[in-house]
Amino acid sequence: MKFEILASLIASAAAFAPAQNAVSSTTALNAEMSKSLPFMLNPKNTAGYVGDTGFDPLGFSDNFDMKWLREAEIKHGRVSMLAALGFVAQEYVTLPGMINVDDSNMAPAAAGTSAMLQIVLYVGVLEFWMNKGQVTMETMFEGTDREPGSYGFDPLGLGSGKSAEAMEKLQLQEIKNGRLAMLAIGGMIQHNWVTGGALF
């Protein structure tokens, strides 16, 4: 009786022992996982770019030129930082000849169509000039070694005389502040749409 109990205990314990397979296989589990989304694989094309946290859940970096994507992120971040500043400042400062409105979402309508079209036209000409006419995703970086977001425009000299590490830190600060500003301006616009009033 004791032998039967001992034999059944050994047999049941053997069921939980790891299997000894002589053949090893490589699976996706061996791949590096994303730092920001640990349940997804780390995107391979974002490696080496400042601010890379492995966040690309839709796989844009696999389907589009990474330099173009970085350029778009930097431009949208810069515009969003200016937009967030302007959205708040518009409540307290009124330019001469403009109408004061409490809701910043109404400021473009108060400025008028011609003023808004002038901005769009100016930015379009500036974009065309800065990229020497190569404004499509396929041609923007052809024949140039320009880094995304770098136009040689530094009137305050923030980048002059800096080491590579210091420049990388400044670029990281710009990327992070731009990402935050993109979320912030979206939140401010939503706030004014929902409440129908001023931000503050």
PDB file of C-alpha atoms in Angstrom:
ATOM      1  CA  MET A   1       0.000   0.000   0.000  1.00  0.00           C
ATOM      2  CA  LYS A   2       2.804   2.399   0.914  1.00  0.00           C
ATOM      3  CA  PHE A   3       4.610   1.532  -2.306  1.00  0.00           C
ATOM      4  CA  GLU A   4       1.508   2.315  -4.383  1.00  0.00           C
ATOM      5  CA  ILE A   5       1.065   5.706  -2.696  1.00  0.00           C
ATOM      6  CA  LEU A   6       4.761   6.529  -3.223  1.00  0.00           C
ATOM      7  CA  ALA A   7       4.588   5.456  -6.888  1.00  0.00           C
ATOM      8  CA  SER A   8       1.493   7.620  -7.512  1.00  0.00           C
ATOM      9  CA  LEU A   9       3.166  10.640  -5.845  1.00  0.00           C
ATOM     10  CA  ILE A  10       6.263  10.231  -8.016  1.00  0.00           C
ATOM     11  CA  ALA A  11       4.125   9.862 -11.155  1.00  0.00           C
ATOM     12  CA  SER A  12       2.061  12.979 -10.345  1.00  0.00           C
ATOM     13  CA  ALA A  13       5.203  14.975  -9.570  1.00  0.00           C
ATOM     14  CA  ALA A  14       6.710  13.936 -12.898  1.00  0.00           C
ATOM     15  CA  ALA A  15       3.719  15.487 -14.671  1.00  0.00           C
ATOM     16  CA  PHE A  16       4.880  18.937 -13.531  1.00  0.00           C
ATOM     17  CA  ALA A  17       8.517  18.471 -14.436  1.00  0.00           C
ATOM     18  CA  PRO A  18       9.708  20.533 -17.458  1.00  0.00           C
ATOM     19  CA  ALA A  19       9.884  18.650 -20.725  1.00  0.00           C
ATOM     20  CA  GLN A  20      13.351  17.865 -22.002  1.00  0.00           C
ATOM     21  CA  ASN A  21      13.286  18.828 -25.696  1.00  0.00           C
ATOM     22  CA  ALA A  22      16.462  18.384 -27.658  1.00  0.00           C
ATOM     23  CA  VAL A  23      15.229  20.724 -30.410  1.00  0.00           C
ATOM     24  CA  SER A  24      15.308  24.468 -29.693  1.00  0.00           C
ATOM     25  CA  SER A  25      13.268  26.974 -31.658  1.00  0.00           C
ATOM     26  CA  THR A  26      13.457  30.733 -31.977  1.00  0.00           C
ATOM     27  CA  THR A  27      10.182  32.533 -31.422  1.00  0.00           C
ATOM     28  CA  ALA A  28       8.966  36.093 -31.117  1.00  0.00           C
ATOM     29  CA  LEU A  29       9.294  35.718 -27.350  1.00  0.00           C
ATOM     30  CA  ASN A  30      13.057  36.088 -27.757  1.00  0.00           C
ATOM     31  CA  ALA A  31      12.616  39.483 -29.468  1.00  0.00           C
ATOM     32  CA  GLU A  32      13.178  42.732 -27.604  1.00  0.00           C
ATOM     33  CA  MET A  33       9.985  44.174 -26.194  1.00  0.00           C
ATOM     34  CA  SER A  34       9.047  47.847 -26.290  1.00  0.00           C
ATOM     35  CA  LYS A  35       9.903  50.008 -23.268  1.00  0.00           C
ATOM     36  CA  SER A  36       6.669  52.000 -23.481  1.00  0.00           C
ATOM     37  CA  LEU A  37       4.359  49.143 -24.520  1.00  0.00           C
ATOM     38  CA  PRO A  38       5.856  46.010 -22.936  1.00  0.00           C
ATOM     39  CA  PHE A  39       3.249  43.768 -24.573  1.00  0.00           C
ATOM     40  CA  MET A  40       4.423  44.766 -28.083  1.00  0.00           C
ATOM     41  CA  LEU A  41       7.675  44.230 -29.969  1.00  0.00           C
ATOM     42  CA  ASN A  42      10.152  47.084 -30.045  1.00  0.00           C
ATOM     43  CA  PRO A  43       9.972  48.872 -33.435  1.00  0.00           C
ATOM     44  CA  LYS A  44      13.304  48.333 -35.192  1.00  0.00           C
ATOM     45  CA  ASN A  45      13.299  51.482 -37.352  1.00  0.00           C
ATOM     46  CA  THR A  46      13.056  53.976 -34.468  1.00  0.00           C
ATOM     47  CA  ALA A  47      16.349  52.870 -32.904  1.00  0.00           C
ATOM     48  CA  GLY A  48      19.009  55.569 -32.777  1.00  0.00           C
ATOM     49  CA  TYR A  49      16.608  58.517 -32.893  1.00  0.00           C
ATOM     50  CA  VAL A  50      16.525  60.920 -29.959  1.00  0.00           C
ATOM     51  CA  GLY A  51      13.487  60.285 -27.752  1.00  0.00           C
ATOM     52  CA  ASP A  52      12.940  56.697 -28.898  1.00  0.00           C
ATOM     53  CA  THR A  53      10.828  54.885 -26.307  1.00  0.00           C
ATOM     54  CA  GLY A  54       9.648  52.065 -28.538  1.00  0.00           C
ATOM     55  CA  PHE A  55       6.222  53.605 -29.068  1.00  0.00           C
ATOM     56  CA  ASP A  56       4.898  52.779 -32.523  1.00  0.00           C
ATOM     57  CA  PRO A  57       1.749  50.704 -31.961  1.00  0.00           C
ATOM     58  CA  LEU A  58       0.446  51.195 -35.518  1.00  0.00           C
ATOM     59  CA  GLY A  59       3.781  50.365 -37.194  1.00  0.00           C
ATOM     60  CA  PHE A  60       4.223  53.674 -39.025  1.00  0.00           C
ATOM     61  CA  SER A  61       8.011  53.304 -38.906  1.00  0.00           C
ATOM     62  CA  ASP A  62       7.716  50.036 -40.859  1.00  0.00           C
ATOM     63  CA  ASN A  63       5.686  51.619 -43.653  1.00  0.00           C
ATOM     64  CA  PHE A  64       6.991  55.198 -43.978  1.00  0.00           C
ATOM     65  CA  ASP A  65      10.384  56.909 -44.185  1.00  0.00           C
ATOM     66  CA  MET A  66      11.596  57.384 -40.611  1.00  0.00           C
ATOM     67  CA  LYS A  67      13.263  60.729 -41.395  1.00  0.00           C
ATOM     68  CA  TRP A  68       9.968  62.037 -42.754  1.00  0.00           C
ATOM     69  CA  LEU A  69       8.097  60.779 -39.677  1.00  0.00           C
ATOM     70  CA  ARG A  70      10.605  62.462 -37.349  1.00  0.00           C
ATOM     71  CA  GLU A  71      10.388  65.690 -39.362  1.00  0.00           C
ATOM     72  CA  ALA A  72       6.587  65.612 -39.062  1.00  0.00           C
ATOM     73  CA  GLU A  73       6.754  64.972 -35.308  1.00  0.00           C
ATOM     74  CA  ILE A  74       9.148  67.860 -34.732  1.00  0.00           C
ATOM     75  CA  LYS A  75       7.110  70.268 -36.893  1.00  0.00           C
ATOM     76  CA  HIS A  76       3.838  69.319 -35.230  1.00  0.00           C
ATOM     77  CA  GLY A  77       5.467  69.658 -31.819  1.00  0.00           C
ATOM     78  CA  ARG A  78       6.811  73.129 -32.612  1.00  0.00           C
ATOM     79  CA  VAL A  79       3.468  74.285 -33.997  1.00  0.00           C
ATOM     80  CA  SER A  80       1.664  72.842 -30.963  1.00  0.00           C
ATOM     81  CA  MET A  81       3.983  74.649 -28.545  1.00  0.00           C
ATOM     82  CA  LEU A  82       3.225  77.931 -30.304  1.00  0.00           C
ATOM     83  CA  ALA A  83      -0.498  77.091 -30.484  1.00  0.00           C
ATOM     84  CA  ALA A  84      -0.706  76.310 -26.756  1.00  0.00           C
ATOM     85  CA  LEU A  85       1.009  79.598 -25.941  1.00  0.00           C
ATOM     86  CA  GLY A  86      -1.240  81.512 -28.330  1.00  0.00           C
ATOM     87  CA  PHE A  87      -4.391  79.782 -27.077  1.00  0.00           C
ATOM     88  CA  VAL A  88      -3.739  81.020 -23.542  1.00  0.00           C
ATOM     89  CA  ALA A  89      -2.284  84.426 -24.490  1.00  0.00           C
ATOM     90  CA  GLN A  90      -5.291  85.222 -26.715  1.00  0.00           C
ATOM     91  CA  GLU A  91      -7.511  85.416 -23.626  1.00  0.00           C
ATOM     92  CA  TYR A  92      -5.384  88.187 -22.094  1.00  0.00           C
ATOM     93  CA  VAL A  93      -3.780  90.005 -25.039  1.00  0.00           C
ATOM     94  CA  THR A  94      -5.576  91.470 -28.042  1.00  0.00           C
ATOM     95  CA  LEU A  95      -3.535  92.634 -30.998  1.00  0.00           C
ATOM     96  CA  PRO A  96      -4.387  96.075 -32.394  1.00  0.00           C
ATOM     97  CA  GLY A  97      -7.143  95.864 -34.992  1.00  0.00           C
ATOM     98  CA  MET A  98      -8.365  92.467 -33.758  1.00  0.00           C
ATOM     99  CA  ILE A  99     -11.547  91.619 -31.882  1.00  0.00           C
ATOM    100  CA  ASN A 100     -11.288  90.155 -28.376  1.00  0.00           C
ATOM    101  CA  VAL A 101     -13.165  86.856 -27.925  1.00  0.00           C
ATOM    102  CA  ASP A 102     -13.413  84.840 -24.718  1.00  0.00           C
ATOM    103  CA  ASP A 103     -13.374  81.451 -26.441  1.00  0.00           C
ATOM    104  CA  SER A 104     -10.009  80.945 -28.164  1.00  0.00           C
ATOM    105  CA  ASN A 105     -11.664  78.517 -30.601  1.00  0.00           C
ATOM    106  CA  MET A 106     -13.473  81.545 -32.059  1.00  0.00           C
ATOM    107  CA  ALA A 107     -10.258  83.532 -32.632  1.00  0.00           C
ATOM    108  CA  PRO A 108      -9.726  82.291 -36.230  1.00  0.00           C
ATOM    109  CA  ALA A 109     -13.289  83.322 -37.124  1.00  0.00           C
ATOM    110  CA  ALA A 110     -12.730  86.714 -35.493  1.00  0.00           C
ATOM    111  CA  ALA A 111      -9.489  87.191 -37.446  1.00  0.00           C
ATOM    112  CA  GLY A 112     -11.267  86.427 -40.710  1.00  0.00           C
ATOM    113  CA  THR A 113     -10.669  84.211 -43.699  1.00  0.00           C
ATOM    114  CA  SER A 114      -8.123  86.448 -45.412  1.00  0.00           C
ATOM    115  CA  ALA A 115      -5.845  86.560 -42.348  1.00  0.00           C
ATOM    116  CA  MET A 116      -5.985  82.790 -41.953  1.00  0.00           C
ATOM    117  CA  LEU A 117      -5.282  82.218 -45.667  1.00  0.00           C
ATOM    118  CA  GLN A 118      -2.267  84.543 -45.449  1.00  0.00           C
ATOM    119  CA  ILE A 119      -0.829  82.345 -42.698  1.00  0.00           C
ATOM    120  CA  VAL A 120      -1.414  79.162 -44.721  1.00  0.00           C
ATOM    121  CA  LEU A 121       0.107  80.719 -47.854  1.00  0.00           C
ATOM    122  CA  TYR A 122       3.150  82.052 -45.971  1.00  0.00           C
ATOM    123  CA  VAL A 123       3.812  78.705 -44.280  1.00  0.00           C
ATOM    124  CA  GLY A 124       3.438  76.894 -47.616  1.00  0.00           C
ATOM    125  CA  VAL A 125       5.961  79.185 -49.310  1.00  0.00           C
ATOM    126  CA  LEU A 126       8.327  78.847 -46.348  1.00  0.00           C
ATOM    127  CA  GLU A 127       8.054  75.041 -46.450  1.00  0.00           C
ATOM    128  CA  PHE A 128       8.716  75.013 -50.202  1.00  0.00           C
ATOM    129  CA  TRP A 129      11.727  77.342 -49.832  1.00  0.00           C
ATOM    130  CA  MET A 130      13.302  75.512 -46.861  1.00  0.00           C
ATOM    131  CA  ASN A 131      13.112  72.151 -48.650  1.00  0.00           C
ATOM    132  CA  LYS A 132      14.229  73.545 -52.026  1.00  0.00           C
ATOM    133  CA  GLY A 133      10.976  72.453 -53.652  1.00  0.00           C
ATOM    134  CA  GLN A 134      11.226  68.881 -52.381  1.00  0.00           C
ATOM    135  CA  VAL A 135       8.176  68.749 -50.138  1.00  0.00           C
ATOM    136  CA  THR A 136       6.870  65.220 -50.673  1.00  0.00           C
ATOM    137  CA  MET A 137       7.661  62.324 -48.392  1.00  0.00           C
ATOM    138  CA  GLU A 138       9.630  60.610 -51.145  1.00  0.00           C
ATOM    139  CA  THR A 139      11.828  63.597 -52.076  1.00  0.00           C
ATOM    140  CA  MET A 140      12.212  65.655 -48.897  1.00  0.00           C
ATOM    141  CA  PHE A 141      15.563  64.134 -47.897  1.00  0.00           C
ATOM    142  CA  GLU A 142      16.944  63.243 -51.337  1.00  0.00           C
ATOM    143  CA  GLY A 143      20.451  64.543 -51.995  1.00  0.00           C
ATOM    144  CA  THR A 144      20.868  66.034 -48.539  1.00  0.00           C
ATOM    145  CA  ASP A 145      22.354  64.951 -45.239  1.00  0.00           C
ATOM    146  CA  ARG A 146      20.082  67.310 -43.270  1.00  0.00           C
ATOM    147  CA  GLU A 147      18.838  65.923 -39.989  1.00  0.00           C
ATOM    148  CA  PRO A 148      15.053  65.981 -39.520  1.00  0.00           C
ATOM    149  CA  GLY A 149      13.939  69.290 -37.992  1.00  0.00           C
ATOM    150  CA  SER A 150      17.310  70.982 -38.537  1.00  0.00           C
ATOM    151  CA  TYR A 151      17.127  74.017 -40.816  1.00  0.00           C
ATOM    152  CA  GLY A 152      20.186  75.899 -39.614  1.00  0.00           C
ATOM    153  CA  PHE A 153      17.916  78.445 -37.901  1.00  0.00           C
ATOM    154  CA  ASP A 154      19.337  79.256 -34.465  1.00  0.00           C
ATOM    155  CA  PRO A 155      19.149  83.035 -33.918  1.00  0.00           C
ATOM    156  CA  LEU A 156      19.794  82.745 -30.156  1.00  0.00           C
ATOM    157  CA  GLY A 157      22.818  80.474 -30.613  1.00  0.00           C
ATOM    158  CA  LEU A 158      21.451  77.742 -28.345  1.00  0.00           C
ATOM    159  CA  GLY A 159      23.202  75.052 -30.372  1.00  0.00           C
ATOM    160  CA  SER A 160      26.536  76.765 -30.980  1.00  0.00           C
ATOM    161  CA  GLY A 161      29.559  75.406 -29.120  1.00  0.00           C
ATOM    162  CA  LYS A 162      27.625  72.517 -27.587  1.00  0.00           C
ATOM    163  CA  SER A 163      28.938  68.983 -27.297  1.00  0.00           C
ATOM    164  CA  ALA A 164      27.091  66.090 -28.937  1.00  0.00           C
ATOM    165  CA  GLU A 165      25.676  65.042 -25.549  1.00  0.00           C
ATOM    166  CA  ALA A 166      24.427  68.561 -24.793  1.00  0.00           C
ATOM    167  CA  MET A 167      22.796  68.814 -28.237  1.00  0.00           C
ATOM    168  CA  GLU A 168      21.120  65.441 -27.757  1.00  0.00           C
ATOM    169  CA  LYS A 169      19.749  66.650 -24.417  1.00  0.00           C
ATOM    170  CA  LEU A 170      18.336  69.805 -26.068  1.00  0.00           C
ATOM    171  CA  GLN A 171      16.779  67.707 -28.847  1.00  0.00           C
ATOM    172  CA  LEU A 172      15.220  65.371 -26.286  1.00  0.00           C
ATOM    173  CA  GLN A 173      13.775  68.333 -24.394  1.00  0.00           C
ATOM    174  CA  GLU A 174      12.275  69.689 -27.613  1.00  0.00           C
ATOM    175  CA  ILE A 175      10.761  66.313 -28.547  1.00  0.00           C
ATOM    176  CA  LYS A 176       9.251  65.788 -25.081  1.00  0.00           C
ATOM    177  CA  ASN A 177       7.880  69.332 -24.843  1.00  0.00           C
ATOM    178  CA  GLY A 178       6.464  69.018 -28.363  1.00  0.00           C
ATOM    179  CA  ARG A 179       4.735  65.740 -27.514  1.00  0.00           C
ATOM    180  CA  LEU A 180       3.263  67.290 -24.379  1.00  0.00           C
ATOM    181  CA  ALA A 181       2.136  70.388 -26.310  1.00  0.00           C
ATOM    182  CA  MET A 182       0.358  68.248 -28.926  1.00  0.00           C
ATOM    183  CA  LEU A 183      -1.685  66.665 -26.138  1.00  0.00           C
ATOM    184  CA  ALA A 184      -2.153  69.997 -24.358  1.00  0.00           C
ATOM    185  CA  ILE A 185      -3.529  71.950 -27.322  1.00  0.00           C
ATOM    186  CA  GLY A 186      -5.925  69.100 -28.085  1.00  0.00           C
ATOM    187  CA  GLY A 187      -7.138  69.166 -24.488  1.00  0.00           C
ATOM    188  CA  MET A 188      -7.552  72.951 -24.489  1.00  0.00           C
ATOM    189  CA  ILE A 189      -9.563  72.901 -27.714  1.00  0.00           C
ATOM    190  CA  GLN A 190     -11.766  70.092 -26.376  1.00  0.00           C
ATOM    191  CA  HIS A 191     -12.291  71.978 -23.119  1.00  0.00           C
ATOM    192  CA  ASN A 192     -13.570  75.047 -24.932  1.00  0.00           C
ATOM    193  CA  TRP A 193     -15.809  72.971 -27.222  1.00  0.00           C
ATOM    194  CA  VAL A 194     -17.381  71.137 -24.285  1.00  0.00           C
ATOM    195  CA  THR A 195     -17.786  74.121 -21.967  1.00  0.00           C
ATOM    196  CA  GLY A 196     -18.425  76.726 -24.663  1.00  0.00           C
ATOM    197  CA  GLY A 197     -16.407  79.252 -22.673  1.00  0.00           C
ATOM    198  CA  ALA A 198     -12.933  80.493 -21.954  1.00  0.00           C
ATOM    199  CA  LEU A 199     -10.105  78.225 -20.824  1.00  0.00           C
ATOM    200  CA  PHE A 200      -9.540  80.115 -17.580  1.00  0.00           C
TER     201      PHE A 200
END
